[in-house]
Structures are given as C-alpha cells and as structure tokens.
mmCIF file of C-alpha atoms in Angstrom:
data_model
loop_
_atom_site.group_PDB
_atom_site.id
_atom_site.type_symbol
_atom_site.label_atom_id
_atom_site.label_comp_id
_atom_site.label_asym_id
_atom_site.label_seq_id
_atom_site.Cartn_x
_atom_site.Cartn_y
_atom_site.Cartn_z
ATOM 1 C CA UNK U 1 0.000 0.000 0.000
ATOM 2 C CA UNK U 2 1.715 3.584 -0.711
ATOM 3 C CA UNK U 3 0.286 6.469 0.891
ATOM 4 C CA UNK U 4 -0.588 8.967 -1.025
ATOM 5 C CA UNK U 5 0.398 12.280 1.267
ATOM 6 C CA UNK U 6 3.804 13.123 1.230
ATOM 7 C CA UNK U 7 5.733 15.350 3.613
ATOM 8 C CA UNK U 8 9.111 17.022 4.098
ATOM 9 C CA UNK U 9 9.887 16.095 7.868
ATOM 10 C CA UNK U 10 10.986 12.282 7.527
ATOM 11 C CA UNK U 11 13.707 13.668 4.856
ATOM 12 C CA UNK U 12 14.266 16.569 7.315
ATOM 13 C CA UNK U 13 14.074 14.707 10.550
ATOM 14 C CA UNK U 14 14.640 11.107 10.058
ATOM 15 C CA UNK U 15 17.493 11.987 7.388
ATOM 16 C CA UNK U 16 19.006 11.918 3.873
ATOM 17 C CA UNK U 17 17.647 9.315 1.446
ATOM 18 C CA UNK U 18 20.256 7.180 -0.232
ATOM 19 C CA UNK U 19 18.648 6.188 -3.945
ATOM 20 C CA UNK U 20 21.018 3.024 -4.675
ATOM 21 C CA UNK U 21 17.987 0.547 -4.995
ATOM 22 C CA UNK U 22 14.528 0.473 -5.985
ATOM 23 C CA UNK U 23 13.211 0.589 -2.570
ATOM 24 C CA UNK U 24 15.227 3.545 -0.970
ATOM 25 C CA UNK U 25 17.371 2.630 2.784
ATOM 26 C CA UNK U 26 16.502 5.682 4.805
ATOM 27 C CA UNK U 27 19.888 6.866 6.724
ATOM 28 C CA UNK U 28 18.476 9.377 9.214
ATOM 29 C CA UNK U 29 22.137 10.501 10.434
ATOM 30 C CA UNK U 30 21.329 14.750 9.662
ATOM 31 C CA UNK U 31 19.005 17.058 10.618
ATOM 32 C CA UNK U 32 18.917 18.985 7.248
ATOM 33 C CA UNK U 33 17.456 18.456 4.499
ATOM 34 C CA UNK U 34 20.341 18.161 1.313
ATOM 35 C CA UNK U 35 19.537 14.652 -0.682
ATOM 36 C CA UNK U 36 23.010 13.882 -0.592
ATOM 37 C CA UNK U 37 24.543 10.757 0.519
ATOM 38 C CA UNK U 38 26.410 11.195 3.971
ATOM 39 C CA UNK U 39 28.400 7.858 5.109
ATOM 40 C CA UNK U 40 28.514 7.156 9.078
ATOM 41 C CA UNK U 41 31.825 5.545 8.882
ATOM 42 C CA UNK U 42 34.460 7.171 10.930
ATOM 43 C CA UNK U 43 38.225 6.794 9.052
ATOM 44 C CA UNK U 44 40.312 6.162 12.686
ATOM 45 C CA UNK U 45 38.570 2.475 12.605
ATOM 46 C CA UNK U 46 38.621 2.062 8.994
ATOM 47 C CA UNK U 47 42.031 -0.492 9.530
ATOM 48 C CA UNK U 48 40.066 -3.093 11.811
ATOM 49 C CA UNK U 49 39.853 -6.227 9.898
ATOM 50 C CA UNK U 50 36.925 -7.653 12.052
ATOM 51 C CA UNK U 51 33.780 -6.844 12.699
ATOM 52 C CA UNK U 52 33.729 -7.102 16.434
ATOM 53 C CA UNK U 53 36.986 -4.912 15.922
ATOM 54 C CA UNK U 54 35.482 -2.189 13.891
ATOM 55 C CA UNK U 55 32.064 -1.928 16.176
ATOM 56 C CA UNK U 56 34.704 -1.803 19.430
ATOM 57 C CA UNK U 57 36.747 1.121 17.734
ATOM 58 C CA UNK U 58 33.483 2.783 16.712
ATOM 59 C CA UNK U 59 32.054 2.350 20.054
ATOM 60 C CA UNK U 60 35.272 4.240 22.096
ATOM 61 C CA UNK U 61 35.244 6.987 19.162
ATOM 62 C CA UNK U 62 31.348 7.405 20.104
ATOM 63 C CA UNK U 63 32.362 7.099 23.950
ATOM 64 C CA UNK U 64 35.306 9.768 23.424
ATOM 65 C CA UNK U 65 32.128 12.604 21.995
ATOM 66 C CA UNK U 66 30.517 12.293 25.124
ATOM 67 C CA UNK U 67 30.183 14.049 28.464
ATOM 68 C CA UNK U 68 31.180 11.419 31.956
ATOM 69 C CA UNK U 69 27.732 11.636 32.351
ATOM 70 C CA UNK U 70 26.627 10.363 29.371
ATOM 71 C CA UNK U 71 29.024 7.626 29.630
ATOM 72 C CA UNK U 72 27.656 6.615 32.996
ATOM 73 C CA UNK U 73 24.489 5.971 31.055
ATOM 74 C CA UNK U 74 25.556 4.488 27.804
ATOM 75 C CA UNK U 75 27.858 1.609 29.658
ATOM 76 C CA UNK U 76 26.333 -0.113 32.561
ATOM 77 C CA UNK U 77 27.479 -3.813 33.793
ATOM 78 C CA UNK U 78 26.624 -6.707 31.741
ATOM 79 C CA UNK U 79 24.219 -8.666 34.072
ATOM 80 C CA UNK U 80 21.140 -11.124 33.251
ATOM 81 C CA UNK U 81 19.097 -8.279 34.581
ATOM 82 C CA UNK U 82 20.768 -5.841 32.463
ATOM 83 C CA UNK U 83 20.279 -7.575 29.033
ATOM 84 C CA UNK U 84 16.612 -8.432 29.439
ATOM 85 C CA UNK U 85 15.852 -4.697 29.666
ATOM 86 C CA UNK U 86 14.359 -3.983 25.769
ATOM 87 C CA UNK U 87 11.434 -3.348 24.620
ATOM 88 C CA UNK U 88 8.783 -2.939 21.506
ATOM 89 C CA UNK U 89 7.094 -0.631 22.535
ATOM 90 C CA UNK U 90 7.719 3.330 22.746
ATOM 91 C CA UNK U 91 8.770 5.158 25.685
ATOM 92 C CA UNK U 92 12.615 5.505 25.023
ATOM 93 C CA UNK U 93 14.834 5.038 27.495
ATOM 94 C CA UNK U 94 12.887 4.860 30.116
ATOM 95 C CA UNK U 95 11.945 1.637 29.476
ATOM 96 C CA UNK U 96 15.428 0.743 28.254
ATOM 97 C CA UNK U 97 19.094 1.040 29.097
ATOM 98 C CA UNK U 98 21.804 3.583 27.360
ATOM 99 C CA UNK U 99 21.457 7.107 25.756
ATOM 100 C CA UNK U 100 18.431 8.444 24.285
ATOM 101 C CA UNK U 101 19.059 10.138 20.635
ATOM 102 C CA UNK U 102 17.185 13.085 21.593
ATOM 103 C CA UNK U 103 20.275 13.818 24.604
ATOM 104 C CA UNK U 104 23.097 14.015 21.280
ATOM 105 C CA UNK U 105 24.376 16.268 19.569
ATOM 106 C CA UNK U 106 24.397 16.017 15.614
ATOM 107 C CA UNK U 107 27.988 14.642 16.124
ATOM 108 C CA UNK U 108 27.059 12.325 18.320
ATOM 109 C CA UNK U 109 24.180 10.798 16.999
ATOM 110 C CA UNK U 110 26.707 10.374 13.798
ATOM 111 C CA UNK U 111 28.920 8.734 15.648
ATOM 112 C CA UNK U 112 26.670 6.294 17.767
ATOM 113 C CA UNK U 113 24.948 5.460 14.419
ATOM 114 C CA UNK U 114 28.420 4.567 12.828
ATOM 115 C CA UNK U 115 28.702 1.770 15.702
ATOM 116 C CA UNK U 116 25.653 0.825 14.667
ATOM 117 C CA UNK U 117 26.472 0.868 10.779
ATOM 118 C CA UNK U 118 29.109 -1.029 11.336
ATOM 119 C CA UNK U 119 27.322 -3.799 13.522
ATOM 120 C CA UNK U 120 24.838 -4.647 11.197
ATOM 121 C CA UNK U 121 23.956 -6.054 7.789
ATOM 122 C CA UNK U 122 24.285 -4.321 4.430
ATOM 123 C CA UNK U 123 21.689 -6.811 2.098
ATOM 124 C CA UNK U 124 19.319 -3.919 0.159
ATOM 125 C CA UNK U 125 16.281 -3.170 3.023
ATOM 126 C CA UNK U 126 17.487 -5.647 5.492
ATOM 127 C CA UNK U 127 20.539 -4.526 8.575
ATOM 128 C CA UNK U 128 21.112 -1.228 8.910
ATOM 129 C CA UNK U 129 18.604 0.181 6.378
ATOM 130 C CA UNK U 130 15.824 -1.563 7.911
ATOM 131 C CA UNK U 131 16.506 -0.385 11.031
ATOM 132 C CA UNK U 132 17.136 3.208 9.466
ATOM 133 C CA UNK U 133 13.618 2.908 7.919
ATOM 134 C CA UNK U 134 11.595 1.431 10.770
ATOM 135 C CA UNK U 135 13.425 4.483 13.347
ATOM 136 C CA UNK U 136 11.909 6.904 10.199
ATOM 137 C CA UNK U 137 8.906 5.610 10.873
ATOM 138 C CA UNK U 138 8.395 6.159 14.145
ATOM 139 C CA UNK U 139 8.540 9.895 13.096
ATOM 140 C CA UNK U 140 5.801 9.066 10.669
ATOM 141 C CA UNK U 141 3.746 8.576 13.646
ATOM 142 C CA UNK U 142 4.489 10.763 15.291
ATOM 143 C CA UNK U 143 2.912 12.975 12.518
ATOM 144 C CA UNK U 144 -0.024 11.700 13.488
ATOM 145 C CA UNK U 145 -0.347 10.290 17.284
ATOM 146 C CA UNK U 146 1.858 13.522 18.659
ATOM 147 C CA UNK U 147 5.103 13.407 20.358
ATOM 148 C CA UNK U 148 5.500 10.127 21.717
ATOM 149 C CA UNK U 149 6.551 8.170 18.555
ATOM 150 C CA UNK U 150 9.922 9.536 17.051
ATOM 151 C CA UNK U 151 13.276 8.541 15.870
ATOM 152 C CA UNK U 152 14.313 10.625 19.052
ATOM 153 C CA UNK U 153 13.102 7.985 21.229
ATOM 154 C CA UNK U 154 15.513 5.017 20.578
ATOM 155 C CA UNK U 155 18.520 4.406 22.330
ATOM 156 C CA UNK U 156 22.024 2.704 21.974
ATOM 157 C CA UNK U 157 23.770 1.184 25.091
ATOM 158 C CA UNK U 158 26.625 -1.111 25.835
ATOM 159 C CA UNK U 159 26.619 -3.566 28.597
ATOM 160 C CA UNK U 160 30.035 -4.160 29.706
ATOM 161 C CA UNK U 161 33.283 -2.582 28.730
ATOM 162 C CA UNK U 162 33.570 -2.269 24.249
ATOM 163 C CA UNK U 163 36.842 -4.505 24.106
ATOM 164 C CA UNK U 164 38.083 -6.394 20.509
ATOM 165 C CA UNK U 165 38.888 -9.612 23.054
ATOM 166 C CA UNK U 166 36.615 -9.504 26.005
ATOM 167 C CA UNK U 167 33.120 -9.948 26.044
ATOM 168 C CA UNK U 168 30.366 -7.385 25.763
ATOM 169 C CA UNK U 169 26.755 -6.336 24.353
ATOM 170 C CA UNK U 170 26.022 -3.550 22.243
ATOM 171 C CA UNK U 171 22.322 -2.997 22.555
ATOM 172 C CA UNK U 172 20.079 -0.744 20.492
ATOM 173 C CA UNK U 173 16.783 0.225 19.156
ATOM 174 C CA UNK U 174 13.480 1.776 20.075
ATOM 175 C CA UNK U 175 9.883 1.309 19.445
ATOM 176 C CA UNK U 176 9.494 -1.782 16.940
ATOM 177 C CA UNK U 177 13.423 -2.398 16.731
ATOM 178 C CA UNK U 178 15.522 -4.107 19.680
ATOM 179 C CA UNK U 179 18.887 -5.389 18.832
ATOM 180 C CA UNK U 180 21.115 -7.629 21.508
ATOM 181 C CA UNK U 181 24.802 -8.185 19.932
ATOM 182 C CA UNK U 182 27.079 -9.877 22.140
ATOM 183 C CA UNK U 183 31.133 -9.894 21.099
ATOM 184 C CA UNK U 184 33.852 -11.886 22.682
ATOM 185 C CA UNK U 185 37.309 -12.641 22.210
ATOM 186 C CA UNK U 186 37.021 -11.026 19.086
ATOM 187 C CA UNK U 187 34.290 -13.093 17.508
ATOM 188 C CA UNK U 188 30.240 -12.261 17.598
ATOM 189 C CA UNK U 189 28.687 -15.124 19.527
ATOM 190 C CA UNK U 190 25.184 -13.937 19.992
ATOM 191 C CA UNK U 191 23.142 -11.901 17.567
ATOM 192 C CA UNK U 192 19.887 -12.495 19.444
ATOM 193 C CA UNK U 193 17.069 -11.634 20.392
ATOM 194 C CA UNK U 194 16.033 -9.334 18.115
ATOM 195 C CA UNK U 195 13.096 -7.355 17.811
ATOM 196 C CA UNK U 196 11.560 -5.936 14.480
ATOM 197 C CA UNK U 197 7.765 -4.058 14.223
ATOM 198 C CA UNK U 198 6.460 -2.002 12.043
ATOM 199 C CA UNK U 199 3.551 0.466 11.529
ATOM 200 C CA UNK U 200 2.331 1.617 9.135
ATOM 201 C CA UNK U 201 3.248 -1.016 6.720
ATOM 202 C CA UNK U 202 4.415 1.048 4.438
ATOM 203 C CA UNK U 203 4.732 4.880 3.866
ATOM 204 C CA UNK U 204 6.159 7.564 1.908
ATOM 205 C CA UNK U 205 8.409 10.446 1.163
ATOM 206 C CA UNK U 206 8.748 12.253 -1.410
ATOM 207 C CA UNK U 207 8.940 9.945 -4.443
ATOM 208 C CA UNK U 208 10.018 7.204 -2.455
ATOM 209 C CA UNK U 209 8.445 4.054 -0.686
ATOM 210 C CA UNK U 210 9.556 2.570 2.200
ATOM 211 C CA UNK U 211 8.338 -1.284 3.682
ATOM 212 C CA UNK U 212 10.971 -2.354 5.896
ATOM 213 C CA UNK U 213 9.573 -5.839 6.415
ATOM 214 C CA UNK U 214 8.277 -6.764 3.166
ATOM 215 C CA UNK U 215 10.509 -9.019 2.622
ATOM 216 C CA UNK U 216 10.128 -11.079 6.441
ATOM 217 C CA UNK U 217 6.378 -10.991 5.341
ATOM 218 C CA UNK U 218 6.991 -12.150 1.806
ATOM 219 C CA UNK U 219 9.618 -15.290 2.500
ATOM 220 C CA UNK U 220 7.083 -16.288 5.039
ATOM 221 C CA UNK U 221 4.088 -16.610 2.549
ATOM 222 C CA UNK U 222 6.208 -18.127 0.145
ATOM 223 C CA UNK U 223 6.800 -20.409 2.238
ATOM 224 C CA UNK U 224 3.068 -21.113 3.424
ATOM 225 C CA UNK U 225 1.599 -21.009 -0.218
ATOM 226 C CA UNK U 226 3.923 -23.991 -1.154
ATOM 227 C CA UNK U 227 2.013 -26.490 1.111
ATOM 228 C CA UNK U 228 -0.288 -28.289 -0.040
ATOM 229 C CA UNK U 229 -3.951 -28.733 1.657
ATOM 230 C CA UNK U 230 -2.839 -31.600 4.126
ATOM 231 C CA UNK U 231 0.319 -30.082 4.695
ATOM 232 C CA UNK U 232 -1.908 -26.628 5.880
ATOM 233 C CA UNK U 233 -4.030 -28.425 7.921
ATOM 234 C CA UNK U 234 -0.414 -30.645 9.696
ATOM 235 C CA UNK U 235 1.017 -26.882 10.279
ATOM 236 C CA UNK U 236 -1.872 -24.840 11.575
ATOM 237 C CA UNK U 237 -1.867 -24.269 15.758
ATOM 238 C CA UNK U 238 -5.376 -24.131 17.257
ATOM 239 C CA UNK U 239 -4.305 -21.428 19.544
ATOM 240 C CA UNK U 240 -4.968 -17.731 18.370
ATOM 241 C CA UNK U 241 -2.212 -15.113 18.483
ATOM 242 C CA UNK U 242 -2.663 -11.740 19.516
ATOM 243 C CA UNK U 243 1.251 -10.560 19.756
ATOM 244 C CA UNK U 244 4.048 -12.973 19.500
ATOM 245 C CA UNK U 245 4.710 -15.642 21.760
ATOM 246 C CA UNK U 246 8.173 -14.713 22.891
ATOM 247 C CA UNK U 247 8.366 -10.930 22.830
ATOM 248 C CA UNK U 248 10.680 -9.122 25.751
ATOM 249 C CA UNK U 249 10.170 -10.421 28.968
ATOM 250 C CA UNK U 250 10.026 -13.940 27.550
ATOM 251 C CA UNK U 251 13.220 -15.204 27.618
ATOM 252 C CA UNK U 252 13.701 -18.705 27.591
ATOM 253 C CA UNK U 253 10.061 -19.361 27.702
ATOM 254 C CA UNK U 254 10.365 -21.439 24.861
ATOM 255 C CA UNK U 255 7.792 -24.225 24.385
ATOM 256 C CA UNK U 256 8.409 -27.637 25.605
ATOM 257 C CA UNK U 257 7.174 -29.723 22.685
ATOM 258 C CA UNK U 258 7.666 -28.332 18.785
ATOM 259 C CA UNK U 259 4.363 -28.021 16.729
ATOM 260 C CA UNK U 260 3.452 -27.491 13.390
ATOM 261 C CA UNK U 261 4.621 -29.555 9.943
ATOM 262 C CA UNK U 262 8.129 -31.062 10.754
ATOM 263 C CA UNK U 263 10.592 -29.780 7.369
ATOM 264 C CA UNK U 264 11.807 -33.069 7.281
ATOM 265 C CA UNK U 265 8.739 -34.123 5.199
ATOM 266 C CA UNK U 266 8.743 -31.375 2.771
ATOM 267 C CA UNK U 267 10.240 -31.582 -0.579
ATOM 268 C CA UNK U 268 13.454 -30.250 -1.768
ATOM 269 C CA UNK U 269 12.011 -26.928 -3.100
ATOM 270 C CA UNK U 270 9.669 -26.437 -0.004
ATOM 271 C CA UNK U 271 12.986 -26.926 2.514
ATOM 272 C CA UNK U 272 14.744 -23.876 0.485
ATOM 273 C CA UNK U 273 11.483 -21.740 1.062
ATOM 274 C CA UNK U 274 11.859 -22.470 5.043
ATOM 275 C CA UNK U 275 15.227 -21.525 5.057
ATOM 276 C CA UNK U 276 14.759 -18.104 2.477
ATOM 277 C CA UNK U 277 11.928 -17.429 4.995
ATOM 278 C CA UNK U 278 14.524 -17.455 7.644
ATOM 279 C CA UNK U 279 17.485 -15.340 6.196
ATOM 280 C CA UNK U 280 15.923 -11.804 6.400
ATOM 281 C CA UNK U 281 15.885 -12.125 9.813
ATOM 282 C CA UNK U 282 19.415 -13.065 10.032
ATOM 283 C CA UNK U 283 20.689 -10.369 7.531
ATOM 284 C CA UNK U 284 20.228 -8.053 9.977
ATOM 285 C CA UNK U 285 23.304 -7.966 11.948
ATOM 286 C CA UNK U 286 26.685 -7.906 10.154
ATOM 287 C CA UNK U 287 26.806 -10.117 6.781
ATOM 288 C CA UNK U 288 29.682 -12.635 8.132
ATOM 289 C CA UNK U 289 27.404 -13.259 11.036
ATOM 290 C CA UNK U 290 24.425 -13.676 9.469
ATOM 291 C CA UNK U 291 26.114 -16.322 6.458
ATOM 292 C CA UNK U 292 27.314 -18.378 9.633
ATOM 293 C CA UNK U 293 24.005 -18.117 11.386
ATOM 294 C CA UNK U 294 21.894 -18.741 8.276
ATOM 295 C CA UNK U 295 24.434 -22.126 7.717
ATOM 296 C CA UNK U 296 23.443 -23.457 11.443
ATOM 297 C CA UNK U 297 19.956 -23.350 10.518
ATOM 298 C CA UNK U 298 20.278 -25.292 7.450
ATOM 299 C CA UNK U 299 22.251 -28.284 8.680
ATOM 300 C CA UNK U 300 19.281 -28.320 11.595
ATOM 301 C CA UNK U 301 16.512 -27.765 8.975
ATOM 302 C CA UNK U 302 14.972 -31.213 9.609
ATOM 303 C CA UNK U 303 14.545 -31.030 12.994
ATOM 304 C CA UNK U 304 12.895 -27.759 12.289
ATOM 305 C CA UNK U 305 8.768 -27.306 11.989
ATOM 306 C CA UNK U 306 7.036 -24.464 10.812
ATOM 307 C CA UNK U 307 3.685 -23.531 11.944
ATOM 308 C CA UNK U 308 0.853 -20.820 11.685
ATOM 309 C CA UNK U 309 -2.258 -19.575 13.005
ATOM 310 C CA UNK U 310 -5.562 -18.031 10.969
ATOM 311 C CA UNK U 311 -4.918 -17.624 7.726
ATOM 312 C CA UNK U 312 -2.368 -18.674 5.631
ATOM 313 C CA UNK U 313 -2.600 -14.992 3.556
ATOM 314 C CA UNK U 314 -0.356 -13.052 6.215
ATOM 315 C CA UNK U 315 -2.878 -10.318 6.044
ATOM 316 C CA UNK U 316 -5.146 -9.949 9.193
ATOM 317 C CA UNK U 317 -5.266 -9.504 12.185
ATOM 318 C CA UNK U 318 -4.384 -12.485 14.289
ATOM 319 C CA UNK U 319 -2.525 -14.226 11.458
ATOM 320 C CA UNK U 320 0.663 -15.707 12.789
ATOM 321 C CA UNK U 321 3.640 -17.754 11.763
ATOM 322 C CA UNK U 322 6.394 -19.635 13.412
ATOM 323 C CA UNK U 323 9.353 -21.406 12.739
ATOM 324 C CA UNK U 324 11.037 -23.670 15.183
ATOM 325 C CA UNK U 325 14.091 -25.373 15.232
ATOM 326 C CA UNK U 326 16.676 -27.351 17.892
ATOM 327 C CA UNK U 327 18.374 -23.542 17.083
ATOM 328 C CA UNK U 328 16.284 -20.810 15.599
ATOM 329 C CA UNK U 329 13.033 -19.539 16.668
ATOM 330 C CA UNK U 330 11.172 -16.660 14.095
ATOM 331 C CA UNK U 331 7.477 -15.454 14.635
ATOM 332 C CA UNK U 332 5.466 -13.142 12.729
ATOM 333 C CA UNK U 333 2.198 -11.785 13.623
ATOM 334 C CA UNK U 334 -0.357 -9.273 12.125
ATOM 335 C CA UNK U 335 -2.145 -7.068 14.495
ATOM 336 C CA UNK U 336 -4.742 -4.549 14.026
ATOM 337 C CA UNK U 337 -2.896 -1.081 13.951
ATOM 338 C CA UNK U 338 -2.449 1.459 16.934
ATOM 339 C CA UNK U 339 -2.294 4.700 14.982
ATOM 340 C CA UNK U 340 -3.452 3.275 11.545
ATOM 341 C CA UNK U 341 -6.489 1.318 11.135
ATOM 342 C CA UNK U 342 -5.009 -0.990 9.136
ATOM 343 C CA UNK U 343 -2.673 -3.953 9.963
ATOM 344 C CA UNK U 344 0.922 -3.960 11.008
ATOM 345 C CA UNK U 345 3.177 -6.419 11.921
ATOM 346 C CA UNK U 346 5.459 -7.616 15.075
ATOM 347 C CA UNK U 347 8.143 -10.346 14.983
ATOM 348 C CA UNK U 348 11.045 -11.832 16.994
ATOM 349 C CA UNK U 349 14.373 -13.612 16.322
ATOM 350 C CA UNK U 350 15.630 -15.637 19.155
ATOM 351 C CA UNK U 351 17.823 -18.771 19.214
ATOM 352 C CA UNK U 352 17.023 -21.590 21.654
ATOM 353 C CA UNK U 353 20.942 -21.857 22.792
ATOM 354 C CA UNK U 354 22.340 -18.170 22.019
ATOM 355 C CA UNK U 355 20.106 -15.275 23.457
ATOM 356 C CA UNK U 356 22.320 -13.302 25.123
ATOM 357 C CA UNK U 357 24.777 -15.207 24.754
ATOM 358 C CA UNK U 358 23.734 -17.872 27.132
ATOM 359 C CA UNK U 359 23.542 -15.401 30.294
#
C-alpha cells in the first residue's frame, strides 16, 4: 500500500535518502534536508579487519564525543538483569538502558549510528537500512499520534566494557526495533534476540516508498503457499495469536514440545522456502554473522517445523507464523494497527541456545 500524502519532515528529521535501490534505505544521520549521501563511517577504525573490531573502535570513538555523564548511562554492567531490559514498545529510554538520541548532539548521533552501521547487515532493506527505515517511521507517527513516537526515542547502550577480546553487548533500538549483539574474544557469539515491528506497513516520502519488512512478510508466505492442503491443515496451531509468543520479557520461555509440519517431510524446493523465509531475519546484523548463522539453521533444517495460526494470507489480524528449530526460533504476527487502522506487523528472532549469549 503507498500512501498517497507526502511530507518534508521524515527527509528533514529522520534523514538523507540514499537512492542506490529500488526501494530507498533511509539513513536518518542529519538534521537537514540536502539529498546527498552522507556515510557514518568514521576513518580512525577504517584499519580493523573484524567486525567485532570495527564496532569496538566505533564504540570508544562514540564514547570519546561524550560528556562522563553520558558515559555513565551508555555503559552499565553486563548482568542477566541488564540484558533483558528492551522493549517494543515506545517510551525511550525509560523503558530501556543507554542514551536516548534526543540527549546528542548532531555529532554524536553520527557517531553512535556509525557503531551501529558497522554492527549490522548491508543486504538492500534488510541490517542497517531496515533499522534506518523502521526508526523513520516512528517519526511518521508521530505525525499523526503527537510526540510520543519519534526517531528521538531510541537508544544505543553497551553492557560491559567495548573490548576487541573480552566480552560485551552492544544494545540498540526503540519502538518496533531491539537489537542484543554480544562480542567476545574477538568473535560475535550472539546476535539475538532481536526485535523488528512495524507500523504503518508502508509509507512515503517524497517519491520514495519505504516497507521495511516486506521481505520477512513475503519469504514467510512463500513459504506457506507452497504447502499443499494436508500439509496446511499438519502446520496450523489451534491457539490464536494476539502478539508474539516470545516478545521481551520472555526469555527462555520457549515451548516444551515443537508443533506445526516437521521440514523433514517437505520436498526439496519447499525446505529452500523455510530456510529463504529465515534469512531476512538473520541479515540483519553484520553479513559474516548472518552467512554463519543462516548455515546453522540449514544443517538443523529437519529437525525444524514451521507452523501458523488463521490464515495462511499473512494479512489480518491475528494471522501468525512460526518457525522452530533445535536452534532458531522466528514469529510473525499481524495485528490490528495502533495509529493506523489498518494492519501492522510484530516479529522476533531468538535462538534456543544463544540469546544473550547464554547469560
């Protein structure tokens, strides 16, 4: 659906739009309102060779812009307590650890954004313009519902000490995004959970369209609309769905006992469809990461099961999908809208073994 009002403030607020693919990644990293492209990296860290190197020497450059008192609040201990504190809903950091956009300065939102750059994925619409898009559209609501959706609201944080050998969390996000990345000894061990909303489905600025989860949605029905009739009726849950099973302040609640259609009885072409319908999700966080991830949940795939609820169609409210592995763990859920009449989705990312890095 593309709306069919345009406005200036998402290119003036949320950032500059960078026109490198048919559906636009919005990088809201300036307050003004030029169209041209402005790149987050910063050239001190440009020499790391990792990832978890790069995203460690981003995060002390960010560190070194602020005041002691913002530092006090960005790094706090890492602690099972700690981690758990996300959230999908809005409220900023209140409800969450770290520094709240709205407290930096244009340099320092450019710098926290380049750790954030640099820890996530660069696929067209999925890592770090997905997340650039959905924090854009939190301004787009705030068109509408007043000042307590905006881009302002999210937060970055990191839960121990940023180190390219010892073990820490980078944590960020804001209403419909959480992200938990854990590094250690130079590797990233945990990319999990992760949280991803967004509302309205779509929207618009300028000439250009933005649906930041099109694509979860899309690999999803692929994936349903290749079962046959029988196979439908093996995968559908009689429970209904009104949010996702595992959202924050679910951790480890995974269920006992798998349900659904167990992949090991699909066909060759069907198996690839569960595992496409997996890898948006895992192209969030940085690309190495998300190859390695994606690989773990292919050698598992036949101990995997996919399941739904309502209708197969992905397009009302209540309709709900899961996959389910020894491993991975993806839902999906439509829900009537909160702003917008129509539809929008939630979903989570967790990994039975991984979250938080087993803390």
């Amino acid at each position: 659906m593309k709306f069919q009002h345009t406005f200036l403030s998402i290119a003036a607020l949320a950032g500059i739009l960078v026109l490198s693919c048919s559906k636009s990644s919005v990088d809201p990293t300036t307050t003004t309102t030029t169209t041209t492209t402005t790149t987050t990296t910063t050239s001190d860290c440009s020499t790391q060779t990792t990832t978890a190197a790069k995203v460690a020497c981003l995060a002390e450059a960010f560190k070194a812009t602020l005041t002691a008192t913002q530092i006090a609040s960005l790094q706090i201990d890492l602690t099972k307590t700690n981690v758990a504190k996300w959230s999908n809903l809005p409220g900023g950091v209140k409800i969450r650890n770290g520094v709240e956009f709205s407290t930096l300065t244009d340099a320092q939102l450019k710098a926290a954004k380049a750790v954030i750059e640099a820890a996530s994925g660069t696929t067209a619409d999925e890592g770090y313009a997905e997340f650039s898009q959905i924090n854009a559209a939190d301004t787009y609501l705030g068109l509408k519902a007043g000042s307590g959706y905006s881009e302002k609201l999210y937060i970055i944080a990191f839960l121990g000490t940023p180190s390219a050998t010892g073990t820490w969390m980078l944590q960020f996000g804001g209403h419909h995004y959480a992200q938990n990345i854990t590094y250690s000894n130079g590797k990233v061990v945990s990319s999990t959970p992760s949280h991803q909303g967004v509302e309205p489905l779509s929207f618009t600025s300028g000439s250009n369209t933005y649906a930041p989860l099109k694509s979860e949605q899309a690999g999803m029905l692929a994936m349903l609309s290749s079962l046959s009739t029988t196979q439908l009726a093996s995968a559908k849950l009689s429970a209904t769905f009104s949010d996702v099973l595992l959202g924050p302040g679910k951790d480890g609640q995974f269920p006992t006992t798998k349900q659904g259609l167990k992949v090991s009885t699909l066909s060759t072409a069907q198996k690839a469809l569960v595992l496409a319908a997996m890898k948006p999700w895992t192209q969030d966080v940085d690309d190495a990461t998300g190859t390695s991830m994606l690989a773990i949940y292919e050698k598992e795939l036949d101990e995997t099961y996919i399941a739904y609820s309502g209708n197969a169609t992905l397009a009302n409210n209540a309709d709900y999908v899961r996959i389910d592995g020894p491993s991975v763990w993806i839902e999906l859920v439509c829900q009537s809208g909160v702003v917008y009449t129509a539809i929008h989705y939630h979903s989570i990312y967790r990994d039975h073994t991984r979250d938080y890095n087993g803390l």
